[in-house]
Coordinates of C-alpha atoms in Angstrom, one line a residue:
X21 CA 28.0 20.3 -26.7
X22 CA 26.4 18.4 -23.9
X23 CA 22.6 18.2 -24.3
X24 CA 20.5 19.9 -21.6
X25 CA 17.2 18.3 -20.5
X26 CA 14.5 19.3 -18.1
X27 CA 15.0 16.0 -16.2
X28 CA 17.5 13.2 -16.4
X29 CA 16.6 9.8 -15.1
X30 CA 19.3 7.3 -14.1
X31 CA 18.2 3.8 -15.0
X32 CA 15.5 2.6 -17.4
X33 CA 13.7 0.1 -15.3
X34 CA 9.9 0.0 -14.7
X35 CA 10.0 3.1 -12.4
X36 CA 11.7 5.5 -14.8
X37 CA 9.9 4.0 -17.8
X38 CA 6.6 4.8 -16.1
X39 CA 7.8 8.4 -15.4
X40 CA 9.0 8.8 -19.0
X41 CA 5.7 7.5 -20.4
X42 CA 3.8 10.1 -18.4
X43 CA 6.2 13.0 -18.9
X44 CA 3.9 14.5 -21.5
X45 CA 2.1 16.1 -18.6
X46 CA 5.0 18.6 -18.4
X47 CA 5.2 19.2 -22.2
X48 CA 7.1 20.8 -23.8
X49 CA 9.7 19.8 -21.2
X50 CA 11.5 16.6 -21.7
X51 CA 13.2 13.7 -19.9
X52 CA 16.2 11.6 -20.9
X53 CA 17.0 8.2 -19.4
X54 CA 20.5 6.7 -19.1
X55 CA 20.8 2.9 -18.6
X56 CA 23.9 0.9 -17.8
X57 CA 22.7 -2.2 -19.6
X58 CA 23.0 -2.4 -23.4
X59 CA 19.3 -3.1 -23.9
X60 CA 16.0 -3.0 -22.0
X61 CA 15.5 -5.6 -19.3
X62 CA 14.2 -6.4 -15.9
X63 CA 15.6 -9.2 -13.7
X64 CA 16.8 -10.9 -16.9
X65 CA 18.8 -13.5 -14.9
X66 CA 15.6 -14.7 -13.2
X67 CA 13.5 -15.5 -16.3
X68 CA 13.2 -19.2 -15.5
X69 CA 10.5 -21.2 -17.2
X70 CA 7.3 -21.1 -15.3
X71 CA 8.1 -18.0 -13.2
X72 CA 5.1 -15.7 -12.7
X73 CA 4.7 -12.1 -11.7
X74 CA 3.5 -11.3 -8.1
X75 CA 1.3 -8.4 -9.3
X76 CA -1.6 -8.3 -11.7
X77 CA -1.1 -7.1 -15.2
X78 CA -3.3 -4.0 -14.7
X79 CA -0.5 -2.7 -12.5
X80 CA 1.6 -1.8 -15.5
X81 CA 3.5 1.5 -16.3
X82 CA 0.5 3.7 -16.8
X83 CA -3.0 2.1 -16.4
X84 CA -3.8 2.9 -12.8
X85 CA -3.4 6.6 -13.7
X86 CA -4.6 6.5 -17.4
X87 CA -6.0 3.2 -18.8
X88 CA -6.2 4.8 -22.2
X89 CA -2.5 5.5 -22.4
X90 CA -0.9 4.0 -25.5
X91 CA 1.8 2.2 -23.4
X92 CA -0.7 0.3 -21.3
X93 CA -0.2 -3.5 -21.0
X94 CA -3.6 -4.1 -22.7
X95 CA -2.6 -2.0 -25.7
X96 CA 0.7 -4.0 -25.8
X97 CA -1.3 -7.2 -25.9
X98 CA -3.7 -6.0 -28.6
X99 CA -1.1 -4.3 -30.9
X100 CA 1.2 -7.3 -30.7
X101 CA -1.6 -9.7 -31.6
X102 CA -1.3 -11.8 -28.5
X103 CA -4.3 -10.7 -26.4
X104 CA -6.6 -13.7 -27.2
X105 CA -3.7 -16.2 -26.7
X106 CA -2.9 -14.8 -23.3
X107 CA -6.6 -14.7 -22.1
X108 CA -7.2 -18.2 -23.4
X109 CA -4.2 -19.5 -21.6
X110 CA -5.9 -18.7 -18.3
X111 CA -3.0 -17.3 -16.4
X112 CA -3.8 -16.1 -12.8
X113 CA -0.7 -13.9 -13.1
X114 CA 1.3 -13.4 -16.2
X115 CA 4.7 -15.0 -16.9
X116 CA 7.6 -12.7 -15.8
X117 CA 9.1 -13.0 -19.3
X118 CA 5.8 -11.5 -20.6
X119 CA 6.3 -8.5 -18.4
X120 CA 9.9 -8.2 -19.4
X121 CA 8.9 -8.2 -23.1
X122 CA 6.2 -5.5 -22.3
X123 CA 8.9 -3.3 -20.9
X124 CA 11.0 -3.8 -24.0
X125 CA 8.0 -2.9 -26.2
X126 CA 7.3 0.3 -24.1
X127 CA 11.0 1.4 -24.1
X128 CA 11.2 1.1 -27.9
X129 CA 8.4 3.7 -28.2
X130 CA 10.0 6.2 -25.7
X131 CA 12.5 8.8 -27.0
X132 CA 15.8 9.7 -25.4
X133 CA 16.8 6.5 -23.8
X134 CA 20.6 5.9 -24.0
X135 CA 21.8 2.3 -23.3
X136 CA 25.3 1.3 -22.3
X137 CA 25.8 4.5 -20.3
X138 CA 26.6 3.7 -16.7
X139 CA 26.3 6.9 -14.7
X140 CA 29.2 7.0 -12.2
X141 CA 29.2 10.6 -11.1
X142 CA 26.7 13.4 -10.6
X143 CA 27.8 16.9 -9.9
X144 CA 26.2 20.3 -9.4
X145 CA 27.5 23.6 -10.9
X146 CA 24.3 25.5 -11.1
X147 CA 22.8 22.7 -13.2
X148 CA 22.8 19.0 -12.4
X149 CA 25.7 17.4 -14.4
X150 CA 25.5 13.6 -15.2
X151 CA 28.7 11.8 -16.1
X152 CA 29.4 8.3 -17.5
X153 CA 33.0 7.0 -17.6
X154 CA 34.2 10.5 -16.6
X155 CA 32.5 12.0 -19.7
X156 CA 29.7 14.6 -19.2
X157 CA 26.7 13.1 -21.0
X158 CA 23.8 15.4 -19.9
X159 CA 22.9 18.5 -17.9
X160 CA 19.5 19.0 -16.3
X161 CA 17.4 21.0 -14.0
X162 CA 16.1 17.9 -12.2
X163 CA 17.3 14.3 -11.6
X164 CA 15.5 11.0 -10.9
X165 CA 17.6 8.1 -9.6
X166 CA 16.0 4.8 -10.4
X167 CA 19.0 2.6 -10.3
X168 CA 17.3 0.2 -8.0
X169 CA 19.0 -2.4 -5.7
X170 CA 21.8 -4.9 -6.0
X171 CA 22.0 -8.5 -4.7
X172 CA 23.3 -8.8 -1.1
X173 CA 26.2 -11.3 -0.9
X174 CA 27.7 -11.8 2.6
X175 CA 31.4 -11.0 2.8
X176 CA 32.3 -14.4 4.1
X177 CA 31.3 -15.9 0.7
X178 CA 34.0 -13.9 -1.1
X179 CA 36.6 -16.5 -0.4
X180 CA 34.7 -19.3 -2.3
X181 CA 35.6 -20.5 -5.8
X182 CA 33.5 -18.2 -8.0
X183 CA 32.8 -21.1 -10.3
X184 CA 30.7 -22.7 -7.6
X185 CA 29.1 -19.5 -6.2
X186 CA 26.0 -18.3 -8.0
X187 CA 24.2 -15.1 -7.3
X188 CA 20.5 -15.6 -8.0
X189 CA 20.3 -12.8 -10.6
X190 CA 22.9 -14.7 -12.7
X191 CA 21.5 -18.2 -12.3
X192 CA 19.5 -18.4 -15.5
X193 CA 22.5 -17.4 -17.6
X194 CA 25.1 -19.5 -15.8
X195 CA 23.2 -22.7 -15.4
X196 CA 23.7 -23.4 -19.1
X197 CA 27.4 -23.8 -18.5
X198 CA 27.1 -26.2 -15.5
X199 CA 27.5 -29.9 -16.3
X200 CA 24.3 -31.8 -16.1
X201 CA 25.0 -34.0 -13.0
X202 CA 21.7 -34.6 -11.1
X203 CA 23.3 -35.9 -7.9
X204 CA 25.7 -33.0 -7.4
X205 CA 24.7 -31.3 -4.1
X206 CA 23.4 -27.7 -4.1
X207 CA 22.6 -25.3 -1.4
X208 CA 20.2 -22.4 -1.9
X209 CA 20.4 -19.6 0.7
X210 CA 17.3 -17.4 1.2
X211 CA 13.8 -17.3 2.4
X212 CA 11.9 -15.3 -0.2
X213 CA 10.5 -15.6 -3.7
X214 CA 13.8 -15.5 -5.4
X215 CA 15.2 -18.4 -3.4
X216 CA 12.0 -20.4 -4.1
X217 CA 12.4 -19.7 -7.9
X218 CA 16.1 -20.9 -7.7
X219 CA 15.0 -24.2 -6.1
X220 CA 12.3 -24.6 -8.7
X221 CA 14.8 -24.0 -11.5
X222 CA 17.1 -26.7 -10.0
X223 CA 14.3 -29.1 -9.8
X224 CA 13.3 -28.4 -13.4
X225 CA 16.9 -29.2 -14.4
X226 CA 16.6 -32.6 -12.6
X227 CA 18.8 -31.9 -9.5
X228 CA 18.2 -34.4 -6.8
X229 CA 20.3 -33.1 -3.8
X230 CA 19.2 -29.6 -2.8
X231 CA 19.3 -28.0 0.6
X232 CA 17.1 -24.9 1.0
X233 CA 18.4 -22.9 3.9
X234 CA 16.5 -19.8 5.2
X235 CA 16.5 -17.5 8.2
X236 CA 12.8 -17.3 8.6
X237 CA 11.0 -19.8 10.9
X238 CA 9.1 -21.0 7.8
X239 CA 9.1 -20.4 4.1
X240 CA 6.2 -18.1 4.3
X241 CA 3.8 -17.4 1.4
X242 CA 3.0 -14.0 0.0
X243 CA 0.1 -12.4 1.8
X244 CA -2.2 -11.3 -1.0
X245 CA -5.6 -11.0 0.7
X246 CA -7.9 -8.0 0.1
X247 CA -6.8 -6.5 3.4
X248 CA -3.1 -6.9 2.4
X249 CA -3.8 -5.2 -0.9
X250 CA -5.2 -2.2 1.0
X251 CA -1.6 -1.4 1.9
X252 CA -0.8 -0.8 -1.8
X253 CA -3.3 1.9 -2.4
X254 CA -2.8 5.7 -2.6
X255 CA -5.2 6.1 0.4
X256 CA -2.9 4.0 2.6
X257 CA 0.2 5.7 1.4
X258 CA -1.3 9.1 2.3
X259 CA -2.1 7.9 5.8
X260 CA 1.4 6.2 6.2
X261 CA 3.2 9.4 5.3
X262 CA 1.6 11.2 8.3
X263 CA 3.0 8.7 10.8
X264 CA 6.2 9.1 12.9
X265 CA 9.4 7.3 11.7
X266 CA 9.4 4.8 14.5
X267 CA 5.7 3.8 13.8
X268 CA 6.4 3.5 10.1
X269 CA 9.4 1.2 10.8
X270 CA 7.3 -1.0 13.1
X271 CA 4.5 -1.2 10.5
X272 CA 6.8 -2.1 7.7
X273 CA 8.4 -4.9 9.7
X274 CA 4.9 -6.4 10.4
X275 CA 3.8 -6.1 6.8
X276 CA 6.9 -7.6 5.1
X277 CA 5.1 -10.7 3.9
X278 CA 2.8 -8.6 1.7
X279 CA 5.8 -7.8 -0.4
X280 CA 8.6 -10.4 0.3
X281 CA 6.6 -13.6 0.7
X282 CA 6.7 -16.5 -1.7
X283 CA 3.9 -16.9 -4.3
X284 CA 1.7 -19.8 -3.2
X285 CA 1.9 -21.4 -6.7
X286 CA 5.7 -21.4 -6.5
X287 CA 5.7 -22.9 -3.1
X288 CA 3.1 -25.5 -3.9
X289 CA 5.1 -26.5 -7.0
X290 CA 8.2 -27.2 -5.0
X291 CA 6.4 -29.2 -2.3
X292 CA 4.4 -31.2 -4.9
X293 CA 7.5 -32.0 -6.9
X294 CA 9.3 -33.0 -3.7
X295 CA 6.4 -35.4 -2.8
X296 CA 6.2 -37.0 -6.2
X297 CA 9.9 -37.6 -6.4
X298 CA 9.8 -39.2 -2.9
X299 CA 7.1 -41.6 -4.3
X300 CA 9.1 -42.3 -7.4
X301 CA 12.7 -42.6 -6.0
X302 CA 12.4 -43.0 -2.3
X303 CA 14.1 -39.7 -1.5
X304 CA 13.2 -36.0 -1.4
X305 CA 15.2 -33.9 -3.8
X306 CA 14.8 -30.9 -1.6
X307 CA 15.7 -30.8 2.1
X308 CA 13.8 -27.7 3.5
X309 CA 15.8 -26.1 6.3
X310 CA 14.2 -23.0 7.9
X311 CA 15.3 -21.1 11.1
X312 CA 19.0 -21.2 10.1
X313 CA 21.4 -18.3 9.6
X314 CA 24.5 -18.9 7.5
X315 CA 27.4 -17.4 9.4
X316 CA 30.5 -18.6 7.5
X317 CA 31.8 -20.6 4.6
X318 CA 35.1 -22.2 3.4
X319 CA 36.3 -24.1 0.4
X320 CA 37.1 -27.8 1.2
X321 CA 38.3 -30.5 -1.2
X322 CA 36.2 -29.3 -4.2
X323 CA 33.2 -28.6 -1.9
X324 CA 31.8 -25.7 0.1
X325 CA 31.2 -26.0 3.8
X326 CA 28.7 -23.7 5.2
X327 CA 28.4 -22.8 8.9
X328 CA 24.9 -22.3 10.2
X329 CA 23.4 -21.0 13.5
X330 CA 20.0 -22.5 14.2
X331 CA 17.1 -20.9 16.0
X332 CA 18.0 -22.8 19.2
X333 CA 21.6 -21.4 19.0
X334 CA 23.0 -24.7 17.9
X335 CA 25.6 -24.9 15.2
X336 CA 25.4 -27.0 12.0
X337 CA 27.7 -27.5 9.0
X338 CA 26.5 -28.4 5.5
X339 CA 28.5 -29.3 2.4
X340 CA 27.7 -28.8 -1.2
X341 CA 29.4 -28.4 -4.5
X342 CA 27.5 -25.3 -5.6
X343 CA 25.9 -22.5 -3.6
X344 CA 23.2 -20.1 -4.8
X345 CA 22.8 -16.8 -2.9
X346 CA 19.3 -15.4 -2.8
X347 CA 19.6 -13.6 0.5
X348 CA 17.9 -10.3 -0.3
X349 CA 19.1 -7.1 -1.8
X350 CA 20.8 -3.9 -0.6
X351 CA 20.7 -0.3 -1.8
X352 CA 22.8 0.6 -4.8
X353 CA 25.4 3.3 -4.0
X354 CA 24.5 6.8 -5.0
X355 CA 26.8 8.5 -7.6
X356 CA 27.0 11.9 -6.1
X357 CA 30.4 13.5 -6.0
X358 CA 31.8 14.8 -2.7
X359 CA 30.8 18.4 -3.3
X360 CA 27.2 17.5 -4.1
X361 CA 27.0 15.0 -1.2
X362 CA 28.0 17.8 1.2
X363 CA 24.8 19.7 0.1
X364 CA 22.5 16.9 1.0
X365 CA 20.8 16.3 4.4
X366 CA 21.3 12.8 5.7
X367 CA 19.6 10.8 8.5
X368 CA 21.2 8.8 11.3
X369 CA 22.0 6.0 8.9
X370 CA 23.9 8.3 6.5
X371 CA 21.1 8.0 3.9
X372 CA 19.6 11.1 2.2
X373 CA 16.5 12.5 3.9
X374 CA 13.6 11.6 1.6
X375 CA 10.5 13.8 1.5
X376 CA 6.9 12.6 0.9
X377 CA 7.2 13.4 -2.8
X378 CA 10.3 11.1 -3.2
X379 CA 12.7 14.0 -3.5
X380 CA 15.7 14.4 -1.2
X381 CA 16.3 17.3 1.1
X382 CA 19.3 19.4 -0.1
X383 CA 20.4 23.0 -0.4
X384 CA 19.1 23.7 -3.9
X385 CA 15.9 21.7 -3.7
X386 CA 13.6 24.7 -4.4
X387 CA 14.9 24.9 -8.0
X388 CA 16.5 21.6 -8.6
X389 CA 14.7 18.5 -7.5
X390 CA 16.6 15.2 -7.0
X391 CA 14.3 12.2 -6.6
X392 CA 15.4 8.8 -5.3
X393 CA 13.3 5.7 -6.0
X394 CA 13.2 2.4 -4.1
X395 CA 15.1 3.8 -1.1
X396 CA 12.2 5.1 1.0
X397 CA 10.7 2.0 2.5
X398 CA 10.3 3.8 5.9
X399 CA 9.0 7.0 4.2
X400 CA 6.4 5.8 1.7
X401 CA 6.1 2.2 3.0
X402 CA 6.6 -1.1 1.2
X403 CA 4.9 0.2 -1.9
X404 CA 8.1 2.2 -2.6
X405 CA 9.9 -0.9 -3.9
X406 CA 6.8 -2.5 -5.3
X407 CA 5.3 -2.4 -8.8
X408 CA 1.8 -1.9 -7.5
X409 CA 1.3 1.8 -8.1
X410 CA 4.1 2.9 -10.3
X411 CA 2.0 5.4 -12.2
X412 CA 0.8 7.0 -9.0
X413 CA 4.4 7.5 -7.9
X414 CA 5.1 9.0 -11.4
X415 CA 2.1 11.4 -10.9
X416 CA 3.4 12.5 -7.5
X417 CA 6.9 13.2 -9.0
X418 CA 5.4 15.1 -11.9
X419 CA 3.3 17.2 -9.6
X420 CA 6.3 18.0 -7.5
X421 CA 8.4 19.1 -10.5
X422 CA 5.6 21.2 -11.8
X423 CA 4.9 22.8 -8.4
X424 CA 1.2 22.2 -8.9
X425 CA -1.2 19.4 -9.6
X426 CA -0.8 18.4 -13.3
X427 CA -1.7 14.7 -12.7
X428 CA -4.8 14.1 -10.7
X429 CA -5.6 10.7 -9.3
X430 CA -8.3 9.3 -7.1
X431 CA -8.7 6.5 -4.6
X432 CA -12.3 6.5 -3.5
X433 CA -14.4 3.6 -2.1
X434 CA -12.0 3.1 0.8
X435 CA -13.7 1.0 3.5
X436 CA -10.7 0.9 5.8
X437 CA -10.3 3.7 8.2
X438 CA -6.6 4.1 9.0
X439 CA -5.6 5.5 12.4

């Protein structure tokens, strides 16, 4: 018989791992997670050497709610015997591979995580029914969708030879199979942290002909000032939730570099490498090309030709053998079946209406909560897709499921007065 749980979580990334770690607040109720991958992971394709996190290590799965929790990052360091080595290494922010290994460590200690189960259909028949490959795998009272986002690849790139088109998420794995030819031309498309990491990975490989093309007017660094970090506090989230939709959209647009900018260390490394190679060889290995929008592509004589529109409305064409796409991400499709979809309220974009507690508005929401994570940028703000306050989001969801406050959290000492 299909197992019945209090809550089912789709995806076992940081958001749902945090929720599962804190689910004891609802004991004896339980949560089960279903993950499409066959093992724990987080951006596995972007674990290049030298890549760092953009958030501090205290912003882990649990510590901002309960620093004594056994799945805290500090406990991970101590119990695995690496705390002194990490502290002694003097990292400003930890390597991304360290965070990924922390997630693996935490997942191994959580019960009821099923790997290799891609949930492709969710139904409702008085209970929420979760299916994988057409097979019913779980029934539950509540559901949390933490399946995240998927890379955005413009349609006009579909016609290119897939051997020479690289999605950033696959780069680390696929580079090993690319012949080591330093003078083969590459193009990297994107303006954010992921594109910068791709450029850095090519430089580390010894590539000497890289065009870095981005839509922004400059390759802007991450805004990580104290005032920017005020935007990633529960106090600001509470104020943000009380604003109108049009105001929230305007604020998010103006705050984007607090989330989607490039880490200064990554940017500095690319520029310094570029400068040194110019001294050594007489040429820059990276040509930095902002204010350009790639609008088309075609395969020509073993190369790719990209069409670009510049800020001045001029047109350019650039050729390369290999193209890396790091042009942002889009929302993953929701697995609701037609009958369930018909019960869900949607906004003018056709997206589910998301409440302040991360639940969606639907016919049976009083008894069966469905939460969607990383889809509410214009409801909760940029923090929704950020790792900064994962345990606070988990606490909000647990309080919503319980119908009362079972997880109390505080954000005092707020010097900023939000309008």
